[in-house]
Amino acid sequence: MNKHTLTTFLFCLLFSITALGQTPVKDSSHTIKRGRWTAEGRADKMSDKLYRELGLTHAQDKQIYAINEDIIRRRDAIKADKNLAAKERMQQLKALNEERSQRFKTVLTPAQYKKWNDWEMKKREHLEAKMDKKQERKLARKE
């Protein structure tokens, strides 16, 4: 291989790598606003995961998406309401989670609901363990 061919090859290789690294344009319905996914984007992401994990039908997927979008919008409104006391905010968020659970129960089969519920419990346990570790580190720093 001569120098010209090698230089051309390396240039093409570099160009290909650069082109592949470009970020694709996202669908406008799921774009990020102020560093966060839109409610539609988050609902779509959650519904897609449930579709794959639980083997939802297309009809179930549409219903789960609608539930997720509604709950996410209402959760965002609660979190944005600065007039709510922290305890009241937590109570409303807990009520929303319970509502979502009840609404999911009407859409999912008993086996799908059990799998989803077990998954949610595992996530909660993981989060609680993470919060406990954080609290322990905070206390250790104070000593």
JSON list of C-alpha atoms in Angstrom, two decimals:
[
{"chain": "A", "resi": 1, "resn": "MET", "atom": "CA", "xyz": [0.00, 0.00, 0.00]},
{"chain": "A", "resi": 2, "resn": "ASN", "atom": "CA", "xyz": [1.39, 3.40, -0.89]},
{"chain": "A", "resi": 3, "resn": "LYS", "atom": "CA", "xyz": [1.21, 6.49, 1.34]},
{"chain": "A", "resi": 4, "resn": "HIS", "atom": "CA", "xyz": [-1.65, 8.07, -0.64]},
{"chain": "A", "resi": 5, "resn": "THR", "atom": "CA", "xyz": [-3.85, 4.97, -0.35]},
{"chain": "A", "resi": 6, "resn": "LEU", "atom": "CA", "xyz": [-3.06, 4.60, 3.34]},
{"chain": "A", "resi": 7, "resn": "THR", "atom": "CA", "xyz": [-3.83, 8.29, 3.99]},
{"chain": "A", "resi": 8, "resn": "THR", "atom": "CA", "xyz": [-7.13, 8.02, 2.09]},
{"chain": "A", "resi": 9, "resn": "PHE", "atom": "CA", "xyz": [-8.06, 4.88, 4.00]},
{"chain": "A", "resi": 10, "resn": "LEU", "atom": "CA", "xyz": [-7.32, 6.49, 7.38]},
{"chain": "A", "resi": 11, "resn": "PHE", "atom": "CA", "xyz": [-9.28, 9.61, 6.40]},
{"chain": "A", "resi": 12, "resn": "CYS", "atom": "CA", "xyz": [-12.31, 7.50, 5.42]},
{"chain": "A", "resi": 13, "resn": "LEU", "atom": "CA", "xyz": [-12.03, 5.47, 8.64]},
{"chain": "A", "resi": 14, "resn": "LEU", "atom": "CA", "xyz": [-11.86, 8.65, 10.74]},
{"chain": "A", "resi": 15, "resn": "PHE", "atom": "CA", "xyz": [-14.83, 10.14, 8.86]},
{"chain": "A", "resi": 16, "resn": "SER", "atom": "CA", "xyz": [-16.89, 6.96, 9.41]},
{"chain": "A", "resi": 17, "resn": "ILE", "atom": "CA", "xyz": [-16.17, 6.90, 13.13]},
{"chain": "A", "resi": 18, "resn": "THR", "atom": "CA", "xyz": [-17.03, 10.59, 13.46]},
{"chain": "A", "resi": 19, "resn": "ALA", "atom": "CA", "xyz": [-20.29, 10.16, 11.53]},
{"chain": "A", "resi": 20, "resn": "LEU", "atom": "CA", "xyz": [-21.34, 7.19, 13.67]},
{"chain": "A", "resi": 21, "resn": "GLY", "atom": "CA", "xyz": [-20.75, 9.16, 16.85]},
{"chain": "A", "resi": 22, "resn": "GLN", "atom": "CA", "xyz": [-23.25, 11.86, 15.89]},
{"chain": "A", "resi": 23, "resn": "THR", "atom": "CA", "xyz": [-26.34, 12.03, 18.11]},
{"chain": "A", "resi": 24, "resn": "PRO", "atom": "CA", "xyz": [-29.52, 11.19, 16.22]},
{"chain": "A", "resi": 25, "resn": "VAL", "atom": "CA", "xyz": [-32.41, 13.65, 16.29]},
{"chain": "A", "resi": 26, "resn": "LYS", "atom": "CA", "xyz": [-35.08, 12.53, 18.76]},
{"chain": "A", "resi": 27, "resn": "ASP", "atom": "CA", "xyz": [-38.77, 12.41, 18.08]},
{"chain": "A", "resi": 28, "resn": "SER", "atom": "CA", "xyz": [-40.23, 15.76, 19.18]},
{"chain": "A", "resi": 29, "resn": "SER", "atom": "CA", "xyz": [-42.87, 14.09, 21.38]},
{"chain": "A", "resi": 30, "resn": "HIS", "atom": "CA", "xyz": [-40.15, 12.63, 23.60]},
{"chain": "A", "resi": 31, "resn": "THR", "atom": "CA", "xyz": [-37.65, 15.45, 23.61]},
{"chain": "A", "resi": 32, "resn": "ILE", "atom": "CA", "xyz": [-35.99, 16.53, 26.75]},
{"chain": "A", "resi": 33, "resn": "LYS", "atom": "CA", "xyz": [-37.17, 19.79, 28.28]},
{"chain": "A", "resi": 34, "resn": "ARG", "atom": "CA", "xyz": [-34.89, 21.46, 30.80]},
{"chain": "A", "resi": 35, "resn": "GLY", "atom": "CA", "xyz": [-32.89, 18.28, 31.28]},
{"chain": "A", "resi": 36, "resn": "ARG", "atom": "CA", "xyz": [-35.92, 16.00, 31.80]},
{"chain": "A", "resi": 37, "resn": "TRP", "atom": "CA", "xyz": [-37.95, 13.75, 29.59]},
{"chain": "A", "resi": 38, "resn": "THR", "atom": "CA", "xyz": [-41.47, 14.90, 28.83]},
{"chain": "A", "resi": 39, "resn": "ALA", "atom": "CA", "xyz": [-44.36, 13.06, 30.46]},
{"chain": "A", "resi": 40, "resn": "GLU", "atom": "CA", "xyz": [-45.08, 11.34, 27.14]},
{"chain": "A", "resi": 41, "resn": "GLY", "atom": "CA", "xyz": [-41.47, 10.24, 26.81]},
{"chain": "A", "resi": 42, "resn": "ARG", "atom": "CA", "xyz": [-41.31, 8.85, 30.33]},
{"chain": "A", "resi": 43, "resn": "ALA", "atom": "CA", "xyz": [-44.66, 7.09, 29.91]},
{"chain": "A", "resi": 44, "resn": "ASP", "atom": "CA", "xyz": [-43.47, 5.61, 26.63]},
{"chain": "A", "resi": 45, "resn": "LYS", "atom": "CA", "xyz": [-40.22, 4.43, 28.21]},
{"chain": "A", "resi": 46, "resn": "MET", "atom": "CA", "xyz": [-42.02, 2.83, 31.17]},
{"chain": "A", "resi": 47, "resn": "SER", "atom": "CA", "xyz": [-44.70, 1.26, 28.98]},
{"chain": "A", "resi": 48, "resn": "ASP", "atom": "CA", "xyz": [-42.09, -0.13, 26.59]},
{"chain": "A", "resi": 49, "resn": "LYS", "atom": "CA", "xyz": [-40.24, -1.77, 29.47]},
{"chain": "A", "resi": 50, "resn": "LEU", "atom": "CA", "xyz": [-43.47, -3.29, 30.81]},
{"chain": "A", "resi": 51, "resn": "TYR", "atom": "CA", "xyz": [-44.41, -4.43, 27.30]},
{"chain": "A", "resi": 52, "resn": "ARG", "atom": "CA", "xyz": [-41.14, -6.36, 27.04]},
{"chain": "A", "resi": 53, "resn": "GLU", "atom": "CA", "xyz": [-40.94, -7.62, 30.64]},
{"chain": "A", "resi": 54, "resn": "LEU", "atom": "CA", "xyz": [-44.58, -8.66, 31.06]},
{"chain": "A", "resi": 55, "resn": "GLY", "atom": "CA", "xyz": [-45.39, -9.69, 27.49]},
{"chain": "A", "resi": 56, "resn": "LEU", "atom": "CA", "xyz": [-48.25, -7.23, 27.12]},
{"chain": "A", "resi": 57, "resn": "THR", "atom": "CA", "xyz": [-50.65, -7.34, 24.22]},
{"chain": "A", "resi": 58, "resn": "HIS", "atom": "CA", "xyz": [-50.92, -4.23, 22.05]},
{"chain": "A", "resi": 59, "resn": "ALA", "atom": "CA", "xyz": [-54.25, -3.36, 23.68]},
{"chain": "A", "resi": 60, "resn": "GLN", "atom": "CA", "xyz": [-52.71, -3.68, 27.17]},
{"chain": "A", "resi": 61, "resn": "ASP", "atom": "CA", "xyz": [-49.73, -1.59, 26.05]},
{"chain": "A", "resi": 62, "resn": "LYS", "atom": "CA", "xyz": [-52.01, 1.27, 24.99]},
{"chain": "A", "resi": 63, "resn": "GLN", "atom": "CA", "xyz": [-53.93, 1.16, 28.28]},
{"chain": "A", "resi": 64, "resn": "ILE", "atom": "CA", "xyz": [-50.73, 0.98, 30.38]},
{"chain": "A", "resi": 65, "resn": "TYR", "atom": "CA", "xyz": [-49.29, 3.92, 28.43]},
{"chain": "A", "resi": 66, "resn": "ALA", "atom": "CA", "xyz": [-52.42, 6.01, 29.13]},
{"chain": "A", "resi": 67, "resn": "ILE", "atom": "CA", "xyz": [-52.27, 5.15, 32.84]},
{"chain": "A", "resi": 68, "resn": "ASN", "atom": "CA", "xyz": [-48.56, 5.94, 33.05]},
{"chain": "A", "resi": 69, "resn": "GLU", "atom": "CA", "xyz": [-48.94, 9.26, 31.24]},
{"chain": "A", "resi": 70, "resn": "ASP", "atom": "CA", "xyz": [-51.82, 10.33, 33.50]},
{"chain": "A", "resi": 71, "resn": "ILE", "atom": "CA", "xyz": [-50.00, 9.36, 36.70]},
{"chain": "A", "resi": 72, "resn": "ILE", "atom": "CA", "xyz": [-46.74, 11.01, 35.57]},
{"chain": "A", "resi": 73, "resn": "ARG", "atom": "CA", "xyz": [-48.50, 14.28, 34.72]},
{"chain": "A", "resi": 74, "resn": "ARG", "atom": "CA", "xyz": [-50.27, 14.32, 38.07]},
{"chain": "A", "resi": 75, "resn": "ARG", "atom": "CA", "xyz": [-47.06, 13.37, 39.93]},
{"chain": "A", "resi": 76, "resn": "ASP", "atom": "CA", "xyz": [-45.21, 16.23, 38.22]},
{"chain": "A", "resi": 77, "resn": "ALA", "atom": "CA", "xyz": [-47.99, 18.64, 39.25]},
{"chain": "A", "resi": 78, "resn": "ILE", "atom": "CA", "xyz": [-47.75, 17.51, 42.88]},
{"chain": "A", "resi": 79, "resn": "LYS", "atom": "CA", "xyz": [-43.96, 17.86, 42.89]},
{"chain": "A", "resi": 80, "resn": "ALA", "atom": "CA", "xyz": [-44.21, 21.33, 41.33]},
{"chain": "A", "resi": 81, "resn": "ASP", "atom": "CA", "xyz": [-46.77, 22.58, 43.88]},
{"chain": "A", "resi": 82, "resn": "LYS", "atom": "CA", "xyz": [-44.60, 24.51, 46.35]},
{"chain": "A", "resi": 83, "resn": "ASN", "atom": "CA", "xyz": [-47.60, 25.25, 48.58]},
{"chain": "A", "resi": 84, "resn": "LEU", "atom": "CA", "xyz": [-47.80, 21.62, 49.72]},
{"chain": "A", "resi": 85, "resn": "ALA", "atom": "CA", "xyz": [-46.09, 20.60, 52.94]},
{"chain": "A", "resi": 86, "resn": "ALA", "atom": "CA", "xyz": [-43.60, 17.75, 52.56]},
{"chain": "A", "resi": 87, "resn": "LYS", "atom": "CA", "xyz": [-45.83, 15.32, 54.46]},
{"chain": "A", "resi": 88, "resn": "GLU", "atom": "CA", "xyz": [-48.87, 16.19, 52.35]},
{"chain": "A", "resi": 89, "resn": "ARG", "atom": "CA", "xyz": [-46.80, 15.85, 49.16]},
{"chain": "A", "resi": 90, "resn": "MET", "atom": "CA", "xyz": [-45.62, 12.39, 50.24]},
{"chain": "A", "resi": 91, "resn": "GLN", "atom": "CA", "xyz": [-49.20, 11.34, 51.05]},
{"chain": "A", "resi": 92, "resn": "GLN", "atom": "CA", "xyz": [-50.45, 12.47, 47.64]},
{"chain": "A", "resi": 93, "resn": "LEU", "atom": "CA", "xyz": [-47.58, 10.71, 45.84]},
{"chain": "A", "resi": 94, "resn": "LYS", "atom": "CA", "xyz": [-48.28, 7.53, 47.81]},
{"chain": "A", "resi": 95, "resn": "ALA", "atom": "CA", "xyz": [-51.98, 7.77, 46.88]},
{"chain": "A", "resi": 96, "resn": "LEU", "atom": "CA", "xyz": [-51.00, 8.12, 43.21]},
{"chain": "A", "resi": 97, "resn": "ASN", "atom": "CA", "xyz": [-48.85, 4.98, 43.43]},
{"chain": "A", "resi": 98, "resn": "GLU", "atom": "CA", "xyz": [-51.77, 3.10, 44.98]},
{"chain": "A", "resi": 99, "resn": "GLU", "atom": "CA", "xyz": [-54.11, 4.38, 42.26]},
{"chain": "A", "resi": 100, "resn": "ARG", "atom": "CA", "xyz": [-51.67, 3.28, 39.55]},
{"chain": "A", "resi": 101, "resn": "SER", "atom": "CA", "xyz": [-51.46, -0.15, 41.14]},
{"chain": "A", "resi": 102, "resn": "GLN", "atom": "CA", "xyz": [-55.26, -0.50, 41.19]},
{"chain": "A", "resi": 103, "resn": "ARG", "atom": "CA", "xyz": [-55.57, 0.70, 37.60]},
{"chain": "A", "resi": 104, "resn": "PHE", "atom": "CA", "xyz": [-52.84, -1.74, 36.49]},
{"chain": "A", "resi": 105, "resn": "LYS", "atom": "CA", "xyz": [-54.74, -4.55, 38.22]},
{"chain": "A", "resi": 106, "resn": "THR", "atom": "CA", "xyz": [-57.70, -3.95, 35.90]},
{"chain": "A", "resi": 107, "resn": "VAL", "atom": "CA", "xyz": [-55.51, -4.18, 32.76]},
{"chain": "A", "resi": 108, "resn": "LEU", "atom": "CA", "xyz": [-52.98, -6.90, 33.58]},
{"chain": "A", "resi": 109, "resn": "THR", "atom": "CA", "xyz": [-53.60, -10.61, 33.97]},
{"chain": "A", "resi": 110, "resn": "PRO", "atom": "CA", "xyz": [-53.09, -11.94, 37.53]},
{"chain": "A", "resi": 111, "resn": "ALA", "atom": "CA", "xyz": [-49.70, -13.42, 36.52]},
{"chain": "A", "resi": 112, "resn": "GLN", "atom": "CA", "xyz": [-48.57, -10.16, 34.87]},
{"chain": "A", "resi": 113, "resn": "TYR", "atom": "CA", "xyz": [-49.75, -8.14, 37.87]},
{"chain": "A", "resi": 114, "resn": "LYS", "atom": "CA", "xyz": [-47.86, -10.40, 40.30]},
{"chain": "A", "resi": 115, "resn": "LYS", "atom": "CA", "xyz": [-44.69, -10.11, 38.23]},
{"chain": "A", "resi": 116, "resn": "TRP", "atom": "CA", "xyz": [-45.06, -6.30, 38.05]},
{"chain": "A", "resi": 117, "resn": "ASN", "atom": "CA", "xyz": [-45.85, -6.03, 41.78]},
{"chain": "A", "resi": 118, "resn": "ASP", "atom": "CA", "xyz": [-42.84, -8.21, 42.72]},
{"chain": "A", "resi": 119, "resn": "TRP", "atom": "CA", "xyz": [-40.67, -6.03, 40.49]},
{"chain": "A", "resi": 120, "resn": "GLU", "atom": "CA", "xyz": [-41.98, -2.85, 42.17]},
{"chain": "A", "resi": 121, "resn": "MET", "atom": "CA", "xyz": [-41.32, -4.31, 45.63]},
{"chain": "A", "resi": 122, "resn": "LYS", "atom": "CA", "xyz": [-37.77, -5.18, 44.66]},
{"chain": "A", "resi": 123, "resn": "LYS", "atom": "CA", "xyz": [-37.23, -1.62, 43.39]},
{"chain": "A", "resi": 124, "resn": "ARG", "atom": "CA", "xyz": [-38.61, -0.20, 46.65]},
{"chain": "A", "resi": 125, "resn": "GLU", "atom": "CA", "xyz": [-36.35, -2.43, 48.75]},
{"chain": "A", "resi": 126, "resn": "HIS", "atom": "CA", "xyz": [-33.34, -1.39, 46.68]},
{"chain": "A", "resi": 127, "resn": "LEU", "atom": "CA", "xyz": [-34.21, 2.29, 47.09]},
{"chain": "A", "resi": 128, "resn": "GLU", "atom": "CA", "xyz": [-34.71, 1.92, 50.84]},
{"chain": "A", "resi": 129, "resn": "ALA", "atom": "CA", "xyz": [-31.34, 0.15, 51.16]},
{"chain": "A", "resi": 130, "resn": "LYS", "atom": "CA", "xyz": [-29.71, 2.94, 49.17]},
{"chain": "A", "resi": 131, "resn": "MET", "atom": "CA", "xyz": [-31.32, 5.58, 51.41]},
{"chain": "A", "resi": 132, "resn": "ASP", "atom": "CA", "xyz": [-30.18, 3.70, 54.55]},
{"chain": "A", "resi": 133, "resn": "LYS", "atom": "CA", "xyz": [-26.58, 3.62, 53.27]},
{"chain": "A", "resi": 134, "resn": "LYS", "atom": "CA", "xyz": [-26.73, 7.34, 52.55]},
{"chain": "A", "resi": 135, "resn": "GLN", "atom": "CA", "xyz": [-28.05, 8.02, 56.06]},
{"chain": "A", "resi": 136, "resn": "GLU", "atom": "CA", "xyz": [-25.30, 5.85, 57.60]},
{"chain": "A", "resi": 137, "resn": "ARG", "atom": "CA", "xyz": [-22.60, 7.77, 55.69]},
{"chain": "A", "resi": 138, "resn": "LYS", "atom": "CA", "xyz": [-24.12, 11.07, 56.81]},
{"chain": "A", "resi": 139, "resn": "LEU", "atom": "CA", "xyz": [-24.05, 9.95, 60.45]},
{"chain": "A", "resi": 140, "resn": "ALA", "atom": "CA", "xyz": [-20.49, 8.63, 60.14]},
{"chain": "A", "resi": 141, "resn": "ARG", "atom": "CA", "xyz": [-19.31, 12.03, 58.85]},
{"chain": "A", "resi": 142, "resn": "LYS", "atom": "CA", "xyz": [-20.84, 13.80, 61.84]},
{"chain": "A", "resi": 143, "resn": "GLU", "atom": "CA", "xyz": [-18.98, 11.61, 64.34]}
]
